[in-house]
PDB file of C-alpha atoms in Angstrom:
ATOM      1  CA  MET V   1     180.673  89.963 191.492  1.00  0.00           C
ATOM      2  CA  ASP V   2     176.995  89.019 191.391  1.00  0.00           C
ATOM      3  CA  GLY V   3     176.187  91.580 194.085  1.00  0.00           C
ATOM      4  CA  ILE V   4     177.824  94.345 192.070  1.00  0.00           C
ATOM      5  CA  VAL V   5     175.739  93.495 189.002  1.00  0.00           C
ATOM      6  CA  THR V   6     172.545  93.469 191.071  1.00  0.00           C
ATOM      7  CA  GLY V   7     173.445  96.808 192.626  1.00  0.00           C
ATOM      8  CA  LEU V   8     174.149  98.339 189.239  1.00  0.00           C
ATOM      9  CA  LYS V   9     170.809  97.036 187.944  1.00  0.00           C
ATOM     10  CA  PHE V  10     169.030  98.793 190.798  1.00  0.00           C
ATOM     11  CA  LEU V  11     171.010 101.961 190.159  1.00  0.00           C
ATOM     12  CA  GLY V  12     170.168 101.875 186.451  1.00  0.00           C
ATOM     13  CA  ALA V  13     166.481 101.288 187.148  1.00  0.00           C
ATOM     14  CA  GLY V  14     166.454 104.187 189.595  1.00  0.00           C
ATOM     15  CA  LEU V  15     168.118 106.480 187.086  1.00  0.00           C
ATOM     16  CA  ALA V  16     165.630 105.401 184.419  1.00  0.00           C
ATOM     17  CA  MET V  17     162.804 106.499 186.705  1.00  0.00           C
ATOM     18  CA  VAL V  18     164.215 110.035 186.810  1.00  0.00           C
ATOM     19  CA  GLY V  19     162.303 110.486 183.548  1.00  0.00           C
ATOM     20  CA  THR V  20     159.070 110.433 185.534  1.00  0.00           C
ATOM     21  CA  LEU V  21     160.022 113.692 187.238  1.00  0.00           C
ATOM     22  CA  GLY V  22     159.612 115.614 184.006  1.00  0.00           C
ATOM     23  CA  ALA V  23     156.248 114.005 183.365  1.00  0.00           C
ATOM     24  CA  GLY V  24     155.036 114.877 186.858  1.00  0.00           C
ATOM     25  CA  LEU V  25     156.148 118.480 186.558  1.00  0.00           C
ATOM     26  CA  GLY V  26     154.620 118.747 183.095  1.00  0.00           C
ATOM     27  CA  ILE V  27     151.271 117.397 184.249  1.00  0.00           C
ATOM     28  CA  GLY V  28     151.256 119.812 187.173  1.00  0.00           C
ATOM     29  CA  LEU V  29     151.993 122.776 184.930  1.00  0.00           C
ATOM     30  CA  LEU V  30     149.341 121.658 182.445  1.00  0.00           C
ATOM     31  CA  GLY V  31     146.719 121.427 185.168  1.00  0.00           C
ATOM     32  CA  SER V  32     147.681 124.811 186.554  1.00  0.00           C
ATOM     33  CA  GLY V  33     147.537 126.457 183.145  1.00  0.00           C
ATOM     34  CA  ALA V  34     144.197 124.864 182.345  1.00  0.00           C
ATOM     35  CA  VAL V  35     142.633 126.043 185.600  1.00  0.00           C
ATOM     36  CA  GLN V  36     143.937 129.570 185.024  1.00  0.00           C
ATOM     37  CA  GLY V  37     142.659 129.553 181.445  1.00  0.00           C
ATOM     38  CA  ILE V  38     139.217 128.357 182.485  1.00  0.00           C
ATOM     39  CA  ALA V  39     139.113 130.981 185.248  1.00  0.00           C
ATOM     40  CA  ARG V  40     139.847 133.721 182.710  1.00  0.00           C
ATOM     41  CA  ASN V  41     137.458 132.455 180.034  1.00  0.00           C
ATOM     42  CA  PRO V  42     134.800 130.047 181.351  1.00  0.00           C
ATOM     43  CA  ASP V  43     133.175 129.794 177.910  1.00  0.00           C
ATOM     44  CA  ALA V  44     136.264 128.025 176.542  1.00  0.00           C
ATOM     45  CA  ALA V  45     136.278 125.399 179.312  1.00  0.00           C
ATOM     46  CA  GLY V  46     135.382 122.511 176.997  1.00  0.00           C
ATOM     47  CA  SER V  47     138.125 123.249 174.495  1.00  0.00           C
ATOM     48  CA  ILE V  48     140.727 123.865 177.199  1.00  0.00           C
ATOM     49  CA  GLN V  49     139.800 120.674 179.022  1.00  0.00           C
ATOM     50  CA  ILE V  50     140.043 118.521 175.891  1.00  0.00           C
ATOM     51  CA  ASN V  51     143.464 119.943 175.015  1.00  0.00           C
ATOM     52  CA  MET V  52     144.636 119.502 178.609  1.00  0.00           C
ATOM     53  CA  ILE V  53     143.606 115.836 178.733  1.00  0.00           C
ATOM     54  CA  LEU V  54     145.340 115.147 175.422  1.00  0.00           C
ATOM     55  CA  ALA V  55     148.560 116.829 176.572  1.00  0.00           C
ATOM     56  CA  ILE V  56     148.456 114.969 179.902  1.00  0.00           C
ATOM     57  CA  ALA V  57     148.149 111.677 178.023  1.00  0.00           C
ATOM     58  CA  PHE V  58     151.294 112.472 176.029  1.00  0.00           C
ATOM     59  CA  ALA V  59     153.188 113.494 179.178  1.00  0.00           C
ATOM     60  CA  GLU V  60     152.061 110.356 180.991  1.00  0.00           C
ATOM     61  CA  ALA V  61     153.305 108.230 178.092  1.00  0.00           C
ATOM     62  CA  VAL V  62     156.841 109.409 178.864  1.00  0.00           C
ATOM     63  CA  ALA V  63     156.472 108.189 182.450  1.00  0.00           C
ATOM     64  CA  ILE V  64     155.168 104.828 181.255  1.00  0.00           C
ATOM     65  CA  TYR V  65     158.127 104.468 178.882  1.00  0.00           C
ATOM     66  CA  ALA V  66     160.512 105.206 181.766  1.00  0.00           C
ATOM     67  CA  LEU V  67     158.780 102.549 183.867  1.00  0.00           C
ATOM     68  CA  VAL V  68     159.083  99.993 181.062  1.00  0.00           C
ATOM     69  CA  VAL V  69     162.799 100.751 180.690  1.00  0.00           C
ATOM     70  CA  ALA V  70     163.311 100.369 184.447  1.00  0.00           C
ATOM     71  CA  MET V  71     161.487  97.016 184.443  1.00  0.00           C
ATOM     72  CA  LEU V  72     163.554  95.818 181.499  1.00  0.00           C
ATOM     73  CA  ILE V  73     166.757  96.769 183.288  1.00  0.00           C
ATOM     74  CA  LEU V  74     165.695  94.893 186.414  1.00  0.00           C
ATOM     75  CA  PHE V  75     164.234  91.712 184.980  1.00  0.00           C
ATOM     76  CA  VAL V  76     165.901  91.103 181.593  1.00  0.00           C
ATOM     77  CA  GLY V  77     169.459  89.928 181.234  1.00  0.00           C
TER      78      GLY V  77
END
């Protein structure tokens, strides 16, 4: 019985980390869009870069939340 609970904890933690896939894809798309925008309009590079960094921080927060949930599943209860 204890082995089943441990296995289910690992499964739950793995499923919780699926949330990081969206963050990774989002960060990649943000970087791609920023590079394309800067290539089209180099004068707006500062504004584009600031907005990109802010959006990446929000996307990365989702990945950090998923990591925290996975750690809670593994080590609490």
